[in-house]
PDB file of C-alpha atoms and ligand atoms in Angstrom:
ATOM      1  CA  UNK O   1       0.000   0.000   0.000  1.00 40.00           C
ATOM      2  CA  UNK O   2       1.414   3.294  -0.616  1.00 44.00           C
ATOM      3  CA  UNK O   3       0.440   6.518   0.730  1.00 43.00           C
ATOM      4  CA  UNK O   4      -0.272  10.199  -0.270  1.00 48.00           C
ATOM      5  CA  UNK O   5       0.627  12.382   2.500  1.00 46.00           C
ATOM      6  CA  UNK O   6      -1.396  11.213   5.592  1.00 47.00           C
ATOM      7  CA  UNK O   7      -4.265   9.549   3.105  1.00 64.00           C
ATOM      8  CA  UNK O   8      -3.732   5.841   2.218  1.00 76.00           C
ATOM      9  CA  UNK O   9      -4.584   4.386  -1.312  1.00 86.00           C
ATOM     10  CA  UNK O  10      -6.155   1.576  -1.353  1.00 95.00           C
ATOM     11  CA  UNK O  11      -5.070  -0.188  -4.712  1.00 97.00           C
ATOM     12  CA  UNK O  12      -7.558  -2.400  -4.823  1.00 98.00           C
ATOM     13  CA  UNK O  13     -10.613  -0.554  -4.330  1.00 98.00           C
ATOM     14  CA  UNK O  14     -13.222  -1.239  -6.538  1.00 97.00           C
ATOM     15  CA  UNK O  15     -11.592  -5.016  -7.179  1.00 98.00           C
ATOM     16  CA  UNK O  16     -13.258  -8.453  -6.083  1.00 98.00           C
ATOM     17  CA  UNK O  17     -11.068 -10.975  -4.782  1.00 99.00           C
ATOM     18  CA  UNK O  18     -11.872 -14.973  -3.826  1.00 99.00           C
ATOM     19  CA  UNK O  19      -9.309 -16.604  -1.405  1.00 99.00           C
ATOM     20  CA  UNK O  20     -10.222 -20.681  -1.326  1.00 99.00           C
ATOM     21  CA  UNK O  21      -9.335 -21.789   1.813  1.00 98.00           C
ATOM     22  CA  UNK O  22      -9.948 -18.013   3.053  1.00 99.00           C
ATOM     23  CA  UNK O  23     -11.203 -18.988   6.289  1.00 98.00           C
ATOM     24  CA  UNK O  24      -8.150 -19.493   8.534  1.00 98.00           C
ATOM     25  CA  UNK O  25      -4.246 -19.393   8.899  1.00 98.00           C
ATOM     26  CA  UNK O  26      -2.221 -18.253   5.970  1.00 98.00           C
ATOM     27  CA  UNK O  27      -5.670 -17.922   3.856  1.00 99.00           C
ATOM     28  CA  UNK O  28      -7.224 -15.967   6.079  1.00 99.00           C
ATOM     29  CA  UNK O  29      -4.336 -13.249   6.765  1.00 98.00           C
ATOM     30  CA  UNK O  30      -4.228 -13.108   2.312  1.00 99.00           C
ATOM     31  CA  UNK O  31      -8.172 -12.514   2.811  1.00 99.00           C
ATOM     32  CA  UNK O  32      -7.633  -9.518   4.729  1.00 98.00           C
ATOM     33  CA  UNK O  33      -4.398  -8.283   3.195  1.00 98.00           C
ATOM     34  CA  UNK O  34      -6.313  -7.971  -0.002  1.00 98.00           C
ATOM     35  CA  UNK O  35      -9.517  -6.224   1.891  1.00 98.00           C
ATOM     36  CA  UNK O  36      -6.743  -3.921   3.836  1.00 98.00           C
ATOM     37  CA  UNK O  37      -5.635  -3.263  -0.042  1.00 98.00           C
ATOM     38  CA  UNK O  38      -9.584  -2.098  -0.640  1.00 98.00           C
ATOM     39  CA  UNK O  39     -11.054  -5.082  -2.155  1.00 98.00           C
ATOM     40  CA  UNK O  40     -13.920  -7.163  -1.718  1.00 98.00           C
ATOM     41  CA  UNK O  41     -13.152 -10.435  -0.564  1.00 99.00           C
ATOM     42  CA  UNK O  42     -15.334 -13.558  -1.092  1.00 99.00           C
ATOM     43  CA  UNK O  43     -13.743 -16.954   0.972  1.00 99.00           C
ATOM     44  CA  UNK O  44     -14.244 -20.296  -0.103  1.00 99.00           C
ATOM     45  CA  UNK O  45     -14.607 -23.077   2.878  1.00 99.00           C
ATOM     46  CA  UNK O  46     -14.766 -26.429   3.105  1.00 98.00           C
ATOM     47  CA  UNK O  47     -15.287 -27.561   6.650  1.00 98.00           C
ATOM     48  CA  UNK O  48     -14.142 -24.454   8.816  1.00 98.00           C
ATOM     49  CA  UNK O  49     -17.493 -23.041   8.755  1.00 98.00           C
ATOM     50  CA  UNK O  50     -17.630 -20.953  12.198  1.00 98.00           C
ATOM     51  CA  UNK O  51     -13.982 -19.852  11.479  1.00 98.00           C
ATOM     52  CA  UNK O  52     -15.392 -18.442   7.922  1.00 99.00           C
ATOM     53  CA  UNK O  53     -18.143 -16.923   9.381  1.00 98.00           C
ATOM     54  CA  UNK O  54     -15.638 -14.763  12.019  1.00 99.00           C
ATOM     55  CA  UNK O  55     -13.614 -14.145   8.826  1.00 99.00           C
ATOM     56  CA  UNK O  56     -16.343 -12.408   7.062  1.00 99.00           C
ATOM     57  CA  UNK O  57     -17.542 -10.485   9.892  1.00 99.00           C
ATOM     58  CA  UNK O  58     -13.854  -9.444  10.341  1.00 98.00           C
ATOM     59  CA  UNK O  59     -13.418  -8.503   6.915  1.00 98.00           C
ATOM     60  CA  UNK O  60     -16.550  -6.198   6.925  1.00 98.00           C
ATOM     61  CA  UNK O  61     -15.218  -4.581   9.855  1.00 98.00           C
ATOM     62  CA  UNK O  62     -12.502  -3.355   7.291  1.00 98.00           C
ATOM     63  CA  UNK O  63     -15.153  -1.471   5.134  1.00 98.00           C
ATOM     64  CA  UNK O  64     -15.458  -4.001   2.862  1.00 98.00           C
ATOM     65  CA  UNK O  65     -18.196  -6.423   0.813  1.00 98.00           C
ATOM     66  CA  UNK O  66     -17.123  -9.972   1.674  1.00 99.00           C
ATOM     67  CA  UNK O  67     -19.179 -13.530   1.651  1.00 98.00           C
ATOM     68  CA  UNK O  68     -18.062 -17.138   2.350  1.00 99.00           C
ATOM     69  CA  UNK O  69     -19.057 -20.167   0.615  1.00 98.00           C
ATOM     70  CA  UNK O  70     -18.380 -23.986   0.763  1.00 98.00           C
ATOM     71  CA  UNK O  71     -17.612 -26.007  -1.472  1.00 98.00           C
ATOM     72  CA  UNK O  72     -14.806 -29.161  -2.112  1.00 98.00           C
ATOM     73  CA  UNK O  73     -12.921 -28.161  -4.743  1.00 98.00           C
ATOM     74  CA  UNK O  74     -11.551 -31.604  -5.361  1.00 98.00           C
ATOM     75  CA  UNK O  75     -14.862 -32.270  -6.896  1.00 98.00           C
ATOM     76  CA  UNK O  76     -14.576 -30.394 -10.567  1.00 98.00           C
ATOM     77  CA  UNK O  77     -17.937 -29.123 -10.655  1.00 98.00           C
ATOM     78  CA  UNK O  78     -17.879 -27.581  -6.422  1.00 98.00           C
ATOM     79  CA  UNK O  79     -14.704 -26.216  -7.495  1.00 98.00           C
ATOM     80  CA  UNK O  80     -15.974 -24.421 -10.691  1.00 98.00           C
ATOM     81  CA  UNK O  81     -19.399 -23.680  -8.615  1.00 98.00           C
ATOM     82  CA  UNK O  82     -17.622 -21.597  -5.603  1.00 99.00           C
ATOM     83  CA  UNK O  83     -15.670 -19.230  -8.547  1.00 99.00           C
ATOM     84  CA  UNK O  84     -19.213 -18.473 -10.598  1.00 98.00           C
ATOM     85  CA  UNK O  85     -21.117 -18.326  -7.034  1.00 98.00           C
ATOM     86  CA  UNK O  86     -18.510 -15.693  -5.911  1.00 99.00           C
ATOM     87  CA  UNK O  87     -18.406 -13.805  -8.821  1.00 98.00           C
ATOM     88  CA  UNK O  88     -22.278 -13.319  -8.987  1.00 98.00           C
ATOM     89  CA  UNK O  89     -22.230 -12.569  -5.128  1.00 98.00           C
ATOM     90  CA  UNK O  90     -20.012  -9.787  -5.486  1.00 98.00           C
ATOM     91  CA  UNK O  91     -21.128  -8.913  -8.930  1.00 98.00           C
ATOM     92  CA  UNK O  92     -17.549  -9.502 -10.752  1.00 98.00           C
ATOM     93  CA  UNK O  93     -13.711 -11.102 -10.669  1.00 98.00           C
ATOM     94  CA  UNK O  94     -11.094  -9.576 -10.715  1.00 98.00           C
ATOM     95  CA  UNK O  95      -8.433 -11.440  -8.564  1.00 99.00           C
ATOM     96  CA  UNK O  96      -8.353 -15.616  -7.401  1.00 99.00           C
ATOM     97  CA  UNK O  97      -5.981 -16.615  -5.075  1.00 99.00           C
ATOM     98  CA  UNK O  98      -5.882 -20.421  -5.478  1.00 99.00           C
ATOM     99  CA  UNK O  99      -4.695 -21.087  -1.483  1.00 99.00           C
ATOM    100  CA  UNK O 100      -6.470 -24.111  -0.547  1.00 99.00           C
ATOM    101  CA  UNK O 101      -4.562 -27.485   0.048  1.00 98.00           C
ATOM    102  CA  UNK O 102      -3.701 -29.951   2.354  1.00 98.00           C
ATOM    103  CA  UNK O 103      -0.741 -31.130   3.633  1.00 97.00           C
ATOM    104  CA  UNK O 104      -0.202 -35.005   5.008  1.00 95.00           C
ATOM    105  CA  UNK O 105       2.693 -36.668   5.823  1.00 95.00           C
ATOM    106  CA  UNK O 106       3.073 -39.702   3.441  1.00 98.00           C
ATOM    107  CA  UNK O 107       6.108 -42.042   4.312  1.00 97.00           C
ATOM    108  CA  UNK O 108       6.720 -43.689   0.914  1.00 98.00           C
ATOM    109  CA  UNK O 109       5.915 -47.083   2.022  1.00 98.00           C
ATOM    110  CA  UNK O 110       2.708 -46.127   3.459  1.00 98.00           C
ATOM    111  CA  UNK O 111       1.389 -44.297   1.348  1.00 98.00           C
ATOM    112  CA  UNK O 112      -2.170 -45.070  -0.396  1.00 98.00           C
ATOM    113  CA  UNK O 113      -3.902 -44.640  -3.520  1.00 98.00           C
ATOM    114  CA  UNK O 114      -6.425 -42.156  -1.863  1.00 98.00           C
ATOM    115  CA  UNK O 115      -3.829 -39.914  -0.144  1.00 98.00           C
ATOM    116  CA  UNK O 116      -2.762 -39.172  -3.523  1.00 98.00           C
ATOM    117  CA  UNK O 117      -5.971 -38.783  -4.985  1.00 98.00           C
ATOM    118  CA  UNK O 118      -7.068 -35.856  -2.287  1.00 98.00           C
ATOM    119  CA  UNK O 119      -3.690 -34.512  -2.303  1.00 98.00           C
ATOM    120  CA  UNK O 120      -3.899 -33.957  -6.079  1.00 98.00           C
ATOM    121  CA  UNK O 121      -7.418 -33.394  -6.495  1.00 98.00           C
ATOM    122  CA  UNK O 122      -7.509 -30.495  -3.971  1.00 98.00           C
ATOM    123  CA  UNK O 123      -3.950 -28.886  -4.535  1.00 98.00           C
ATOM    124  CA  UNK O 124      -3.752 -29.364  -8.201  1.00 98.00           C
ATOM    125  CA  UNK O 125      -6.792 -30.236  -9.501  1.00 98.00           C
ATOM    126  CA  UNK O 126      -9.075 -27.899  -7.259  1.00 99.00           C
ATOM    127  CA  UNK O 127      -6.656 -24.686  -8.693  1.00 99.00           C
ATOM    128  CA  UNK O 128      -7.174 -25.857 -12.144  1.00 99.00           C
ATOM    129  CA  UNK O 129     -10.883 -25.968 -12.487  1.00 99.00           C
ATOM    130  CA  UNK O 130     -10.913 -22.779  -9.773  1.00 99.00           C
ATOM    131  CA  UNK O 131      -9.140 -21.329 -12.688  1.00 99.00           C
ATOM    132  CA  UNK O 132     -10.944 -22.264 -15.727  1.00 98.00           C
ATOM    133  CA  UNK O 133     -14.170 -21.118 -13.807  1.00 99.00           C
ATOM    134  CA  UNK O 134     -11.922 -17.811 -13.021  1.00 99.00           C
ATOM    135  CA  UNK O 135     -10.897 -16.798 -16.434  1.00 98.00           C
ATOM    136  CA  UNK O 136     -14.589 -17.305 -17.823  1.00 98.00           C
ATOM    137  CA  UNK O 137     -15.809 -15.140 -14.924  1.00 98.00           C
ATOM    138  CA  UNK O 138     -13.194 -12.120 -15.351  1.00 98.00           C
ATOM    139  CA  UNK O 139     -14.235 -11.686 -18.858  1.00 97.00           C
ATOM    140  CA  UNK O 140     -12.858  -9.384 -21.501  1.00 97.00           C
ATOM    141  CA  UNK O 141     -11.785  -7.051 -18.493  1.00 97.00           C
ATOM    142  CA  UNK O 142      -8.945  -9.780 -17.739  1.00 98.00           C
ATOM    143  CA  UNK O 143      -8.003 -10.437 -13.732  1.00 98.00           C
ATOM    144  CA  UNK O 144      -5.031 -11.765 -11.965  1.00 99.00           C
ATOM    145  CA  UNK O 145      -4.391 -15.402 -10.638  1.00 99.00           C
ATOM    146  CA  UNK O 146      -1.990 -15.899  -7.504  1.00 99.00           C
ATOM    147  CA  UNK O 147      -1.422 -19.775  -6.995  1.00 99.00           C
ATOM    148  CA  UNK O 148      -0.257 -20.621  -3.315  1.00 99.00           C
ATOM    149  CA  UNK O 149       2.808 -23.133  -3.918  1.00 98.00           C
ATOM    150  CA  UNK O 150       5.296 -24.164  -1.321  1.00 98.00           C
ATOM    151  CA  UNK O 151       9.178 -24.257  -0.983  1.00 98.00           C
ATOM    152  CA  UNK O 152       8.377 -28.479  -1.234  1.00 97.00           C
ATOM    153  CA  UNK O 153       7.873 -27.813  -4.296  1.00 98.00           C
ATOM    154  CA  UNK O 154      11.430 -27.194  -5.342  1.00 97.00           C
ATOM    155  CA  UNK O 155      13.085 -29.477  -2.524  1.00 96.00           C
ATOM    156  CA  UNK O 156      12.553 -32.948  -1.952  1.00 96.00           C
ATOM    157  CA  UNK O 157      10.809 -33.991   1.330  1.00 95.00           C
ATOM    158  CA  UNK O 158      11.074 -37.853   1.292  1.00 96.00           C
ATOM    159  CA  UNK O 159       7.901 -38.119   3.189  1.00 96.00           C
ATOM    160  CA  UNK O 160       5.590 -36.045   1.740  1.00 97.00           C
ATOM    161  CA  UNK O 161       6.259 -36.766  -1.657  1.00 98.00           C
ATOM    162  CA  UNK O 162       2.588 -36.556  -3.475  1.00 98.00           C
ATOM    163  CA  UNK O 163       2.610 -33.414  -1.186  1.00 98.00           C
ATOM    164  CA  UNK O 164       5.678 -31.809  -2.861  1.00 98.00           C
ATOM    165  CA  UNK O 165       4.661 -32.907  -6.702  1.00 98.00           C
ATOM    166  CA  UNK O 166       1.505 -31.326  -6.317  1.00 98.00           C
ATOM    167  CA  UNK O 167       2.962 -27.925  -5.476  1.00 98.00           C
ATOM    168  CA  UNK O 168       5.546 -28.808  -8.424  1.00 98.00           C
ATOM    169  CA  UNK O 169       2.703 -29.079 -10.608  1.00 98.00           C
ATOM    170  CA  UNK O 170       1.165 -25.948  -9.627  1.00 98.00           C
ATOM    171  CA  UNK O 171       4.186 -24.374 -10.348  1.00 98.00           C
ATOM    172  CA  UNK O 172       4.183 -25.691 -13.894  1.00 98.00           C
ATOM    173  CA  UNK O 173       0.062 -25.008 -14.134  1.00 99.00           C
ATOM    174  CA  UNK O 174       1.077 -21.189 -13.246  1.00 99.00           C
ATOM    175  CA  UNK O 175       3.706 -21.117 -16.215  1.00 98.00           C
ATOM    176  CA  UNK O 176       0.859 -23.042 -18.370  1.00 99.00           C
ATOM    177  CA  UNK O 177      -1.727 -20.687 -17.238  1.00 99.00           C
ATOM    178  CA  UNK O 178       0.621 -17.937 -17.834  1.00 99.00           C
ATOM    179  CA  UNK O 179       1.020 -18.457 -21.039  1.00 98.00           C
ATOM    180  CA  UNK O 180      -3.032 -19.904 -21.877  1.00 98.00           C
ATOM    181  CA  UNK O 181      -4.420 -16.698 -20.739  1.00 98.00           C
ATOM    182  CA  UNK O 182      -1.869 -13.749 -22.125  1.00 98.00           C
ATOM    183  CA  UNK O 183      -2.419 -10.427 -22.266  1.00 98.00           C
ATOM    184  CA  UNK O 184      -5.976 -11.103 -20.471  1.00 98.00           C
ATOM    185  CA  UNK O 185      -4.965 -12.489 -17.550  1.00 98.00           C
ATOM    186  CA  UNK O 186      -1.668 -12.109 -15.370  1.00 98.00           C
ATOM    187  CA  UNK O 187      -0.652 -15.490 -13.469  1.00 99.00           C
ATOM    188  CA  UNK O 188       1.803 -15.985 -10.744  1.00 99.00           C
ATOM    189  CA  UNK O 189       2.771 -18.058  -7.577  1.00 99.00           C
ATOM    190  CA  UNK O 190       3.938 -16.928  -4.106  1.00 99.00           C
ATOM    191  CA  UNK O 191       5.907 -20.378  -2.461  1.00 98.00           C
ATOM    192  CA  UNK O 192       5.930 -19.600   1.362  1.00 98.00           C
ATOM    193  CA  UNK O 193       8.554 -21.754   3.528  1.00 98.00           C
ATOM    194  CA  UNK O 194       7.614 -22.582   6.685  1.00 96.00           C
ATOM    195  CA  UNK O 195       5.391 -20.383   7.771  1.00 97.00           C
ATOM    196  CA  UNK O 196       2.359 -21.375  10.278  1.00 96.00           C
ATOM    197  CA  UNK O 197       3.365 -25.575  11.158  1.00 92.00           C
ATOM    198  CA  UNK O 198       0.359 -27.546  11.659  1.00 88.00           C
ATOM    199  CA  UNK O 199      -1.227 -28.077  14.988  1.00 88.00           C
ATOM    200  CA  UNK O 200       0.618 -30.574  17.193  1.00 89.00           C
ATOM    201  CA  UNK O 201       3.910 -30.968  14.646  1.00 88.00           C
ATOM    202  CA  UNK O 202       6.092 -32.299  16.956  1.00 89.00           C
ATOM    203  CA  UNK O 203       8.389 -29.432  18.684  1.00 92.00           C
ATOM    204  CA  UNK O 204      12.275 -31.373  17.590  1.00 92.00           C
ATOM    205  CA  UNK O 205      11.827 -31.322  13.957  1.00 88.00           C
ATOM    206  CA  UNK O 206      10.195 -27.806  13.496  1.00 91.00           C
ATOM    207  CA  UNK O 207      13.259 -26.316  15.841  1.00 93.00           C
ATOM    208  CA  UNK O 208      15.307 -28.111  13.151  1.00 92.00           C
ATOM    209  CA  UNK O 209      13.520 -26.883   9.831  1.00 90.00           C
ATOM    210  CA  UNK O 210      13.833 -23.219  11.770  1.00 94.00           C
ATOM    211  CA  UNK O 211      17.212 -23.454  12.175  1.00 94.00           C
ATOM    212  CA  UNK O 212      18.117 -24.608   8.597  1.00 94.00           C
ATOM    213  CA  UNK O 213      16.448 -20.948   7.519  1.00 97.00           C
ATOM    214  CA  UNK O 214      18.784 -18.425   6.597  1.00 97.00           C
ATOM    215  CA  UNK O 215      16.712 -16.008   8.383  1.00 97.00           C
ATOM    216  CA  UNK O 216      17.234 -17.385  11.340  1.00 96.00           C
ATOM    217  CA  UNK O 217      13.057 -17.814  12.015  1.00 96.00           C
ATOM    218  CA  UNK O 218       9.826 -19.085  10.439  1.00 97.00           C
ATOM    219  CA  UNK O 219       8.254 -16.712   7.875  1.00 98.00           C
ATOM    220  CA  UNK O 220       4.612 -14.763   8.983  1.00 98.00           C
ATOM    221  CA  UNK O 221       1.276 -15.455   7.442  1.00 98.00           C
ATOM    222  CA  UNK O 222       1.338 -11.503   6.502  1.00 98.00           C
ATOM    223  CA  UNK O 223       4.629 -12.071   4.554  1.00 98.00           C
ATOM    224  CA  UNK O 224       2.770 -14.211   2.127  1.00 99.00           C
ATOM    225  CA  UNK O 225       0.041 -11.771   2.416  1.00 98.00           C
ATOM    226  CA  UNK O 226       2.511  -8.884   1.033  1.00 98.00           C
ATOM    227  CA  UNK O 227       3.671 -10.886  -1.880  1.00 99.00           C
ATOM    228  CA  UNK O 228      -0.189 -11.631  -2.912  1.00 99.00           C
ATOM    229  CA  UNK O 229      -1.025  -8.086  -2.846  1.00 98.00           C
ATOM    230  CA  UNK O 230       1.972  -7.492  -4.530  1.00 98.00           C
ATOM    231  CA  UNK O 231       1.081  -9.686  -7.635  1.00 98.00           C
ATOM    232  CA  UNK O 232      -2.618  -8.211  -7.336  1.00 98.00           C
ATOM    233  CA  UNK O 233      -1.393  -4.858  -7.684  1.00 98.00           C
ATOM    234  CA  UNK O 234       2.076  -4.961  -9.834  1.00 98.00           C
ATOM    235  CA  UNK O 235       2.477  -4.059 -13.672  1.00 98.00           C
ATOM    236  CA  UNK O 236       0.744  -6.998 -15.600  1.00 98.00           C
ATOM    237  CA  UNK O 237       4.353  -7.494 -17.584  1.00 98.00           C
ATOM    238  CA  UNK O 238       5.159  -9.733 -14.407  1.00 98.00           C
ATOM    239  CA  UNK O 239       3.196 -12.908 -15.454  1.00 99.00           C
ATOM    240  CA  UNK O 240       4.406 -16.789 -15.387  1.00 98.00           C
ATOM    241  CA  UNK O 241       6.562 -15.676 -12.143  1.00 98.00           C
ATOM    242  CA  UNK O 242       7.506 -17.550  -8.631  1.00 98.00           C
ATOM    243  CA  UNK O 243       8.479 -15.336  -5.788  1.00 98.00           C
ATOM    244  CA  UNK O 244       9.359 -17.569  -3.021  1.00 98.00           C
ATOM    245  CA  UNK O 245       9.077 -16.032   0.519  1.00 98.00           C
ATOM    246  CA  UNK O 246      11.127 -18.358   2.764  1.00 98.00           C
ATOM    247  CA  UNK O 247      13.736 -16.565   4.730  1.00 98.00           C
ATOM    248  CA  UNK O 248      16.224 -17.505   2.353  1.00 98.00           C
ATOM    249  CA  UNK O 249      15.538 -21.083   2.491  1.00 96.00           C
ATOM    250  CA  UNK O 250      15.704 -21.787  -1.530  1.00 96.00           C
ATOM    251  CA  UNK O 251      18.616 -19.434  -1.740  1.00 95.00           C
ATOM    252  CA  UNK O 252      21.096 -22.266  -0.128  1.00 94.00           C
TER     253      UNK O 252
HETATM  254  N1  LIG Q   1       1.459 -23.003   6.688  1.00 87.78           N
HETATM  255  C1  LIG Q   1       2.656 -22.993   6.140  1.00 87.78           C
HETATM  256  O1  LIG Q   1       3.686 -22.863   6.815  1.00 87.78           O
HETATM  257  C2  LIG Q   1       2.784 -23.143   4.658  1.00 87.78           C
HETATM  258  C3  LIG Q   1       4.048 -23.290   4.104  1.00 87.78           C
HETATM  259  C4  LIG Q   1       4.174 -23.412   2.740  1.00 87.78           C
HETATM  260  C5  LIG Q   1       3.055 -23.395   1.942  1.00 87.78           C
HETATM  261  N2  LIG Q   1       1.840 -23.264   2.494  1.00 87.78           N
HETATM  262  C6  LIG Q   1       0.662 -23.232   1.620  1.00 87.78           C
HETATM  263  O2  LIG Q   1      -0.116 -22.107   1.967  1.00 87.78           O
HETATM  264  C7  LIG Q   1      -1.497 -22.415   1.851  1.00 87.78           C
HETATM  265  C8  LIG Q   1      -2.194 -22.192   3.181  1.00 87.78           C
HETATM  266  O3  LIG Q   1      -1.524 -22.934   4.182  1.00 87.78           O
HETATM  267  P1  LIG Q   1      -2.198 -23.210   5.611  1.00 87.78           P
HETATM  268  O4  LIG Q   1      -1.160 -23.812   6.452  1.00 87.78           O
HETATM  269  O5  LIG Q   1      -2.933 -22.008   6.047  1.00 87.78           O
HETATM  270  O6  LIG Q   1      -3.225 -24.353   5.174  1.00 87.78           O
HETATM  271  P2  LIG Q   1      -4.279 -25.108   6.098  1.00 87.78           P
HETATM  272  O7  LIG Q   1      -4.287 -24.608   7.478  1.00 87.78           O
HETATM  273  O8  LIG Q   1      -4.046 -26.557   5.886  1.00 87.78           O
HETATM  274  O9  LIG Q   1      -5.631 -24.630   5.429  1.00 87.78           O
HETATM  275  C9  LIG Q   1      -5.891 -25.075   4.170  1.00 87.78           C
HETATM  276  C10 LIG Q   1      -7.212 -24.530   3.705  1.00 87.78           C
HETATM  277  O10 LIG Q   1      -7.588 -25.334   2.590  1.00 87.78           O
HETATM  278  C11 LIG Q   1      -8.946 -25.603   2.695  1.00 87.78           C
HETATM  279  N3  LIG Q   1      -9.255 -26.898   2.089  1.00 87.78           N
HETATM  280  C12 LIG Q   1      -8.702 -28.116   2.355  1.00 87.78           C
HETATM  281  N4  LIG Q   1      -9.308 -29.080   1.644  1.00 87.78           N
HETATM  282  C13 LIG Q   1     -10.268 -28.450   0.896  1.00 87.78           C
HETATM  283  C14 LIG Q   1     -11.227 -28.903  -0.043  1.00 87.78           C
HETATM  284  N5  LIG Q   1     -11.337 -30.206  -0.368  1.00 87.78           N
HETATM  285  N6  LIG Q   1     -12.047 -27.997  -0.612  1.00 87.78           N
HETATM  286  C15 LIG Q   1     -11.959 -26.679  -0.281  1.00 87.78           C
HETATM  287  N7  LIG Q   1     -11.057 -26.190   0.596  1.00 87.78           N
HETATM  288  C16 LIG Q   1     -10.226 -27.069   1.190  1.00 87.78           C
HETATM  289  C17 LIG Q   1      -9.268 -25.644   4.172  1.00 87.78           C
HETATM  290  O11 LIG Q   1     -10.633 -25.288   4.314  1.00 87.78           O
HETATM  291  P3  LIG Q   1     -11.476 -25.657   5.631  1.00 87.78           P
HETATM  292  O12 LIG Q   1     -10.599 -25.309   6.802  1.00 87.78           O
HETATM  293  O13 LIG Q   1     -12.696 -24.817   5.506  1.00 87.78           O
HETATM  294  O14 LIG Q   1     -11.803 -27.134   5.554  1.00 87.78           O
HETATM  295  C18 LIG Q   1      -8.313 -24.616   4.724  1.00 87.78           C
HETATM  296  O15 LIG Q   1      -8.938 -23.370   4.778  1.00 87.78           O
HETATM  297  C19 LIG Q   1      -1.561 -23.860   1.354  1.00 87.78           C
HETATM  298  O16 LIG Q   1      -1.635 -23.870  -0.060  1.00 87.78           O
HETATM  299  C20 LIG Q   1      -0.245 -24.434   1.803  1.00 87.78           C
HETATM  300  O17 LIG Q   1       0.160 -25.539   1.016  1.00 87.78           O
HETATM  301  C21 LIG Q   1       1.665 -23.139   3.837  1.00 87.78           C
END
């Protein structure tokens, strides 16, 4: 955001946004990044449905229009659903932030058929049929896609391996994307490091992956907020682009 004497501008004014996976943690702090930025923010949900509802009410309390709705986006048709439903809602698209994943620890060995089917079909899957619904819905008047990737998916991490090849292939689907939708539509991905660990990840190994970051600590939700608002509001040259934000931890 930059500012004009003591006034702020809000650079997204005017703009409607939809977060999926909006309603908590490192979705929810690029929700209200993007309504701090001016915009109106609609949240897809899956099962966090009193955490959605407190995101909305806190995202009105920024001045904004905002609405939740559920859907699975592994399923094609939810996932398509949720982009024209939030584009009718707020009565346009300007801006999807494909954020919603999930993250399981798959030893190798151990690993089963349906692990890989829900870690693909929501992280993969889900962002490409969020997106084909999203370019439809912007129009002629074009829009921006932000896809949320992950340091894993430029390092191996031998037990999360269907984990780290479906943020791979959203890196590639942002390149493909990229290129599918020029000069309409600007795509990009942010890849956070470790940011926000899961709940109950045991205490050894995340003082480990801490101390292996340049940076010398774990990354904020807000720092992956910045670098969404900064491909929602930067020149639409920058398209096809990966901005890690990792403390350094890709640079070594
Ligand atoms: N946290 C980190 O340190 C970190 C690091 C690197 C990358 N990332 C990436 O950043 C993003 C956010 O991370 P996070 O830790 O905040 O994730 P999270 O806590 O696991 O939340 C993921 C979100 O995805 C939604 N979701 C899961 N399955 C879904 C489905 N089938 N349909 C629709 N929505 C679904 C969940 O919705 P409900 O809660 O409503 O079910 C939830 O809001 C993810 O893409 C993650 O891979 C996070």
């Amino acid at each position: 955001m930059t500012s004009q004497g003591s006034r702020q501008v809000k650079e997204l004014a005017g703009t409607v946004a939809l977060v999926t996976g909006g309603a908590v943690r490192v979705g929810r702090a690029i929700a209200l990044g993007l309504a701090r930025q001016g915009a109106d923010v609609a949240i897809g949900y899956h099962r966090s449905v009193a955490a959605a509802r407190a995101t909305v009410a806190e995202l009105r309390a920024l001045g904004v229009r905002a609405a939740a709705l559920r859907a699975d986006i592994a399923r094609p048709a939810e996932a398509r659903r949720l982009v024209t439903d939030a584009a009718r809602q707020l009565g346009r698209l300007d801006l999807l932030v494909n954020n919603a994943a999930v993250f399981v620890r798959t030893p190798f060995a151990e690993t089963t058929p349906a692990q890989w089917e829900r870690l693909v079909g929501v992280n993969l899957r889900g962002a490409f049929f969020c997106s084909q619904a999203a370019a439809r819905a912007m129009g002629r008047r074009g829009g921006r896609i932000v896809n949320i990737a992950d340091v894993g998916a430029a390092r191996a991490w031998p037990a999360y391996i269907p984990y780290g090849v479906s943020k791979a292939g959203l890196l590639m689907l942002t390149k493909g994307l990229a290129a599918a939708l020029a000069p309409r539509i600007q795509v990009n991905a942010v890849g956070p490091g470790v940011v926000l660990l899961p709940e109950g990840f045991p205490a050894a190994p995340r003082e480990r992956l801490t101390a292996r970051i340049p940076m010398g600590r774990r990354g904020h939700p807000d720092d992956v907020a910045a670098a969404v608002c900064f491909f929602a509001t930067c020149p639409d040259y920058i398209t096809g682009q990966i901005l890690f934000v990792d403390g350094g931890a890709t640079a070594i």
